[in-house]
PDB file of C-alpha atoms in Angstrom:
ATOM      1  CA  ASN A 180     -42.817-223.786-157.320  1.00 61.00           C
ATOM      2  CA  LEU A 181     -40.039-221.257-157.414  1.00 61.00           C
ATOM      3  CA  ASN A 182     -36.690-222.295-158.863  1.00 68.00           C
ATOM      4  CA  ILE A 183     -34.090-219.515-159.071  1.00 69.00           C
ATOM      5  CA  ALA A 184     -30.361-219.002-158.924  1.00 71.00           C
ATOM      6  CA  ASP A 185     -29.454-215.888-156.977  1.00 71.00           C
ATOM      7  CA  PRO A 186     -25.762-215.240-156.385  1.00 76.00           C
ATOM      8  CA  THR A 187     -24.605-213.128-153.488  1.00 79.00           C
ATOM      9  CA  ILE A 188     -21.357-211.681-152.236  1.00 87.00           C
ATOM     10  CA  GLY A 189     -20.041-211.173-148.730  1.00 91.00           C
ATOM     11  CA  ALA A 190     -17.090-209.505-147.084  1.00 94.00           C
ATOM     12  CA  GLY A 191     -15.496-209.119-143.703  1.00 96.00           C
ATOM     13  CA  VAL A 192     -12.450-207.860-141.905  1.00 97.00           C
ATOM     14  CA  VAL A 193     -10.710-209.274-138.813  1.00 96.00           C
ATOM     15  CA  PHE A 194      -8.201-207.732-136.424  1.00 97.00           C
ATOM     16  CA  SER A 195      -6.556-210.191-134.069  1.00 94.00           C
ATOM     17  CA  THR A 196      -3.768-210.284-131.507  1.00 95.00           C
ATOM     18  CA  PRO A 197      -3.064-213.071-128.988  1.00 90.00           C
ATOM     19  CA  LYS A 198      -5.355-211.297-126.455  1.00 94.00           C
ATOM     20  CA  PHE A 199      -7.819-209.262-128.545  1.00 96.00           C
ATOM     21  CA  PHE A 200     -10.181-210.066-131.413  1.00 95.00           C
ATOM     22  CA  ALA A 201     -12.503-207.811-133.427  1.00 97.00           C
ATOM     23  CA  SER A 202     -14.355-208.496-136.647  1.00 97.00           C
ATOM     24  CA  LEU A 203     -16.909-206.851-138.879  1.00 96.00           C
ATOM     25  CA  SER A 204     -18.687-208.854-141.566  1.00 95.00           C
ATOM     26  CA  MET A 205     -21.622-208.875-143.943  1.00 92.00           C
ATOM     27  CA  PRO A 206     -21.951-212.417-145.316  1.00 87.00           C
ATOM     28  CA  ARG A 207     -24.761-211.485-147.731  1.00 83.00           C
ATOM     29  CA  MET A 208     -24.349-207.998-149.121  1.00 81.00           C
ATOM     30  CA  LEU A 209     -27.197-208.432-151.610  1.00 77.00           C
ATOM     31  CA  SER A 210     -30.709-209.150-150.403  1.00 74.00           C
ATOM     32  CA  GLY A 211     -32.441-212.187-151.880  1.00 74.00           C
ATOM     33  CA  LYS A 212     -35.688-211.304-153.634  1.00 73.00           C
ATOM     34  CA  ALA A 213     -37.876-213.047-156.180  1.00 72.00           C
ATOM     35  CA  SER A 214     -41.115-212.149-157.924  1.00 70.00           C
ATOM     36  CA  LEU A 215     -43.953-214.612-158.107  1.00 72.00           C
ATOM     37  CA  SER A 216     -47.317-213.721-159.653  1.00 74.00           C
ATOM     38  CA  GLY A 217     -46.575-210.016-159.292  1.00 74.00           C
ATOM     39  CA  GLU A 218     -45.690-210.359-155.599  1.00 77.00           C
ATOM     40  CA  THR A 219     -42.132-209.793-154.365  1.00 74.00           C
ATOM     41  CA  LEU A 220     -40.810-212.368-151.914  1.00 71.00           C
ATOM     42  CA  GLN A 221     -37.743-211.590-149.844  1.00 71.00           C
ATOM     43  CA  TYR A 222     -36.087-214.816-148.732  1.00 68.00           C
ATOM     44  CA  TYR A 223     -33.105-213.335-146.933  1.00 73.00           C
ATOM     45  CA  ASN A 224     -31.913-209.939-145.686  1.00 77.00           C
ATOM     46  CA  GLN A 225     -28.489-208.509-145.306  1.00 83.00           C
ATOM     47  CA  HIS A 226     -27.058-209.260-141.862  1.00 86.00           C
ATOM     48  CA  ALA A 227     -24.144-207.237-140.466  1.00 93.00           C
ATOM     49  CA  TYR A 228     -22.079-208.647-137.593  1.00 95.00           C
ATOM     50  CA  LEU A 229     -19.653-206.915-135.245  1.00 97.00           C
ATOM     51  CA  MET A 230     -17.807-209.170-132.797  1.00 96.00           C
ATOM     52  CA  THR A 231     -15.164-208.489-130.200  1.00 97.00           C
ATOM     53  CA  ALA A 232     -13.466-210.491-127.450  1.00 96.00           C
ATOM     54  CA  TYR A 233     -10.571-210.072-125.036  1.00 97.00           C
ATOM     55  CA  VAL A 234      -8.570-212.713-123.156  1.00 95.00           C
ATOM     56  CA  PHE A 235      -7.682-212.205-119.465  1.00 94.00           C
ATOM     57  CA  PRO A 236      -5.355-214.632-117.664  1.00 94.00           C
ATOM     58  CA  LEU A 237      -6.948-215.860-114.410  1.00 92.00           C
ATOM     59  CA  ALA A 238      -4.440-218.447-113.225  1.00 92.00           C
ATOM     60  CA  TYR A 239      -1.842-220.769-114.686  1.00 92.00           C
ATOM     61  CA  ASN A 240      -3.394-222.199-117.894  1.00 92.00           C
ATOM     62  CA  VAL A 241      -6.813-220.647-117.137  1.00 95.00           C
ATOM     63  CA  LYS A 242      -8.118-217.733-119.206  1.00 95.00           C
ATOM     64  CA  ALA A 243     -11.354-215.745-119.220  1.00 96.00           C
ATOM     65  CA  LYS A 244     -12.743-214.395-122.475  1.00 95.00           C
ATOM     66  CA  PRO A 245     -15.607-211.888-122.328  1.00 97.00           C
ATOM     67  CA  PHE A 246     -17.219-211.449-125.739  1.00 96.00           C
ATOM     68  CA  ALA A 247     -19.892-209.420-127.494  1.00 97.00           C
ATOM     69  CA  LEU A 248     -21.616-209.933-130.828  1.00 95.00           C
ATOM     70  CA  LEU A 249     -23.901-207.328-132.378  1.00 96.00           C
ATOM     71  CA  ARG A 250     -26.135-208.310-135.289  1.00 93.00           C
ATOM     72  CA  SER A 251     -28.006-205.822-137.454  1.00 92.00           C
ATOM     73  CA  VAL A 252     -30.806-206.784-139.858  1.00 86.00           C
ATOM     74  CA  PRO A 253     -32.781-204.148-141.790  1.00 82.00           C
ATOM     75  CA  GLY A 254     -36.174-203.562-140.189  1.00 82.00           C
ATOM     76  CA  LYS A 255     -35.291-205.330-136.922  1.00 85.00           C
ATOM     77  CA  ALA A 256     -33.860-204.195-133.590  1.00 87.00           C
ATOM     78  CA  ILE A 257     -30.129-204.760-133.115  1.00 90.00           C
ATOM     79  CA  SER A 258     -29.484-208.095-131.431  1.00 91.00           C
ATOM     80  CA  ALA A 259     -26.665-208.314-128.867  1.00 94.00           C
ATOM     81  CA  ASP A 260     -25.023-211.477-127.570  1.00 93.00           C
ATOM     82  CA  VAL A 261     -22.887-210.877-124.489  1.00 96.00           C
ATOM     83  CA  GLY A 262     -21.090-213.566-122.557  1.00 96.00           C
ATOM     84  CA  MET A 263     -18.059-214.948-120.804  1.00 97.00           C
ATOM     85  CA  ALA A 264     -16.112-218.115-121.530  1.00 96.00           C
ATOM     86  CA  VAL A 265     -13.349-219.728-119.469  1.00 96.00           C
ATOM     87  CA  THR A 266     -10.656-221.836-121.132  1.00 93.00           C
ATOM     88  CA  SER A 267      -8.354-224.294-119.390  1.00 93.00           C
ATOM     89  CA  ASN A 268      -5.070-225.587-120.850  1.00 90.00           C
ATOM     90  CA  ASN A 269      -6.055-224.014-124.209  1.00 85.00           C
ATOM     91  CA  THR A 270      -8.185-227.157-124.613  1.00 90.00           C
ATOM     92  CA  TYR A 271     -11.437-227.039-122.616  1.00 94.00           C
ATOM     93  CA  THR A 272     -13.926-224.160-122.785  1.00 95.00           C
ATOM     94  CA  LEU A 273     -17.113-223.449-120.812  1.00 97.00           C
ATOM     95  CA  GLY A 274     -19.153-220.267-121.000  1.00 96.00           C
ATOM     96  CA  LEU A 275     -22.468-218.495-120.471  1.00 96.00           C
ATOM     97  CA  PHE A 276     -24.172-215.884-122.627  1.00 96.00           C
ATOM     98  CA  THR A 277     -27.363-213.925-123.147  1.00 94.00           C
ATOM     99  CA  ARG A 278     -28.984-212.774-126.380  1.00 91.00           C
ATOM    100  CA  SER A 279     -30.536-209.349-125.819  1.00 88.00           C
ATOM    101  CA  LEU A 280     -31.704-210.545-122.363  1.00 88.00           C
ATOM    102  CA  ASN A 281     -34.397-212.584-124.179  1.00 90.00           C
ATOM    103  CA  SER A 282     -32.567-215.895-124.079  1.00 92.00           C
ATOM    104  CA  TYR A 283     -29.714-217.462-122.165  1.00 95.00           C
ATOM    105  CA  GLY A 284     -27.354-220.242-123.001  1.00 95.00           C
ATOM    106  CA  PHE A 285     -24.075-221.981-122.486  1.00 95.00           C
ATOM    107  CA  VAL A 286     -21.199-222.996-124.713  1.00 95.00           C
ATOM    108  CA  ALA A 287     -18.804-225.892-124.280  1.00 96.00           C
ATOM    109  CA  GLY A 288     -15.898-226.992-126.383  1.00 95.00           C
ATOM    110  CA  PHE A 289     -12.713-228.986-126.414  1.00 93.00           C
ATOM    111  CA  ASP A 290      -9.862-229.606-128.803  1.00 91.00           C
ATOM    112  CA  LEU A 291      -9.503-233.002-130.407  1.00 89.00           C
ATOM    113  CA  GLY A 292      -5.992-232.236-131.602  1.00 84.00           C
ATOM    114  CA  ASP A 293      -4.284-229.358-133.380  1.00 83.00           C
ATOM    115  CA  GLN A 294      -6.774-229.172-136.268  1.00 88.00           C
ATOM    116  CA  ILE A 295     -10.152-230.230-134.822  1.00 93.00           C
ATOM    117  CA  ARG A 296     -12.316-228.537-132.201  1.00 92.00           C
ATOM    118  CA  PHE A 297     -15.650-229.893-130.956  1.00 95.00           C
ATOM    119  CA  GLY A 298     -18.205-227.394-129.693  1.00 95.00           C
ATOM    120  CA  TYR A 299     -21.750-227.357-128.374  1.00 96.00           C
ATOM    121  CA  VAL A 300     -24.116-224.425-127.783  1.00 94.00           C
ATOM    122  CA  PHE A 301     -27.451-224.573-125.994  1.00 94.00           C
ATOM    123  CA  GLU A 302     -29.806-221.603-125.918  1.00 94.00           C
ATOM    124  CA  LEU A 303     -33.136-221.269-124.127  1.00 93.00           C
ATOM    125  CA  PRO A 304     -35.566-218.380-124.731  1.00 91.00           C
ATOM    126  CA  VAL A 305     -37.096-216.878-121.595  1.00 89.00           C
ATOM    127  CA  ASN A 306     -40.095-215.231-123.274  1.00 74.00           C
ATOM    128  CA  MET A 307     -42.084-215.762-126.466  1.00 60.00           C
ATOM    129  CA  LYS A 308     -41.087-212.365-127.866  1.00 56.00           C
ATOM    130  CA  SER A 309     -37.548-213.711-128.404  1.00 45.00           C
ATOM    131  CA  MET A 310     -38.986-216.562-130.484  1.00 49.00           C
ATOM    132  CA  SER A 311     -40.157-214.122-133.169  1.00 51.00           C
ATOM    133  CA  ASN A 312     -36.796-212.330-133.582  1.00 50.00           C
TER     134      ASN A 312
END
């Protein structure tokens, strides 16, 4: 039984134009550790994220958005998500992505008005090594 309060702090920065997006963030700048019976337990690490995307017009009301997300965790290999999404009428989105070539997935989304967006992501690992990352 371990009951602790462990505050954390995070920060990020975003640069955005109508066609380009880039962000860098670290949601948990402090690592979460606790001691129990002389043993140190680490219950979360710092994660750093770098994301970028660019919008290309394909046709009237159809846009392509290639994107990349890099994630860094101390002691682990850098994880890279790379994909492409296509948006129609600024309302419907479909896309495909890969996570470090160990898993593949698709994204789908649509707007339910000016303030609400519904999205779904499905990801499927292609080897057991990706399950341990």
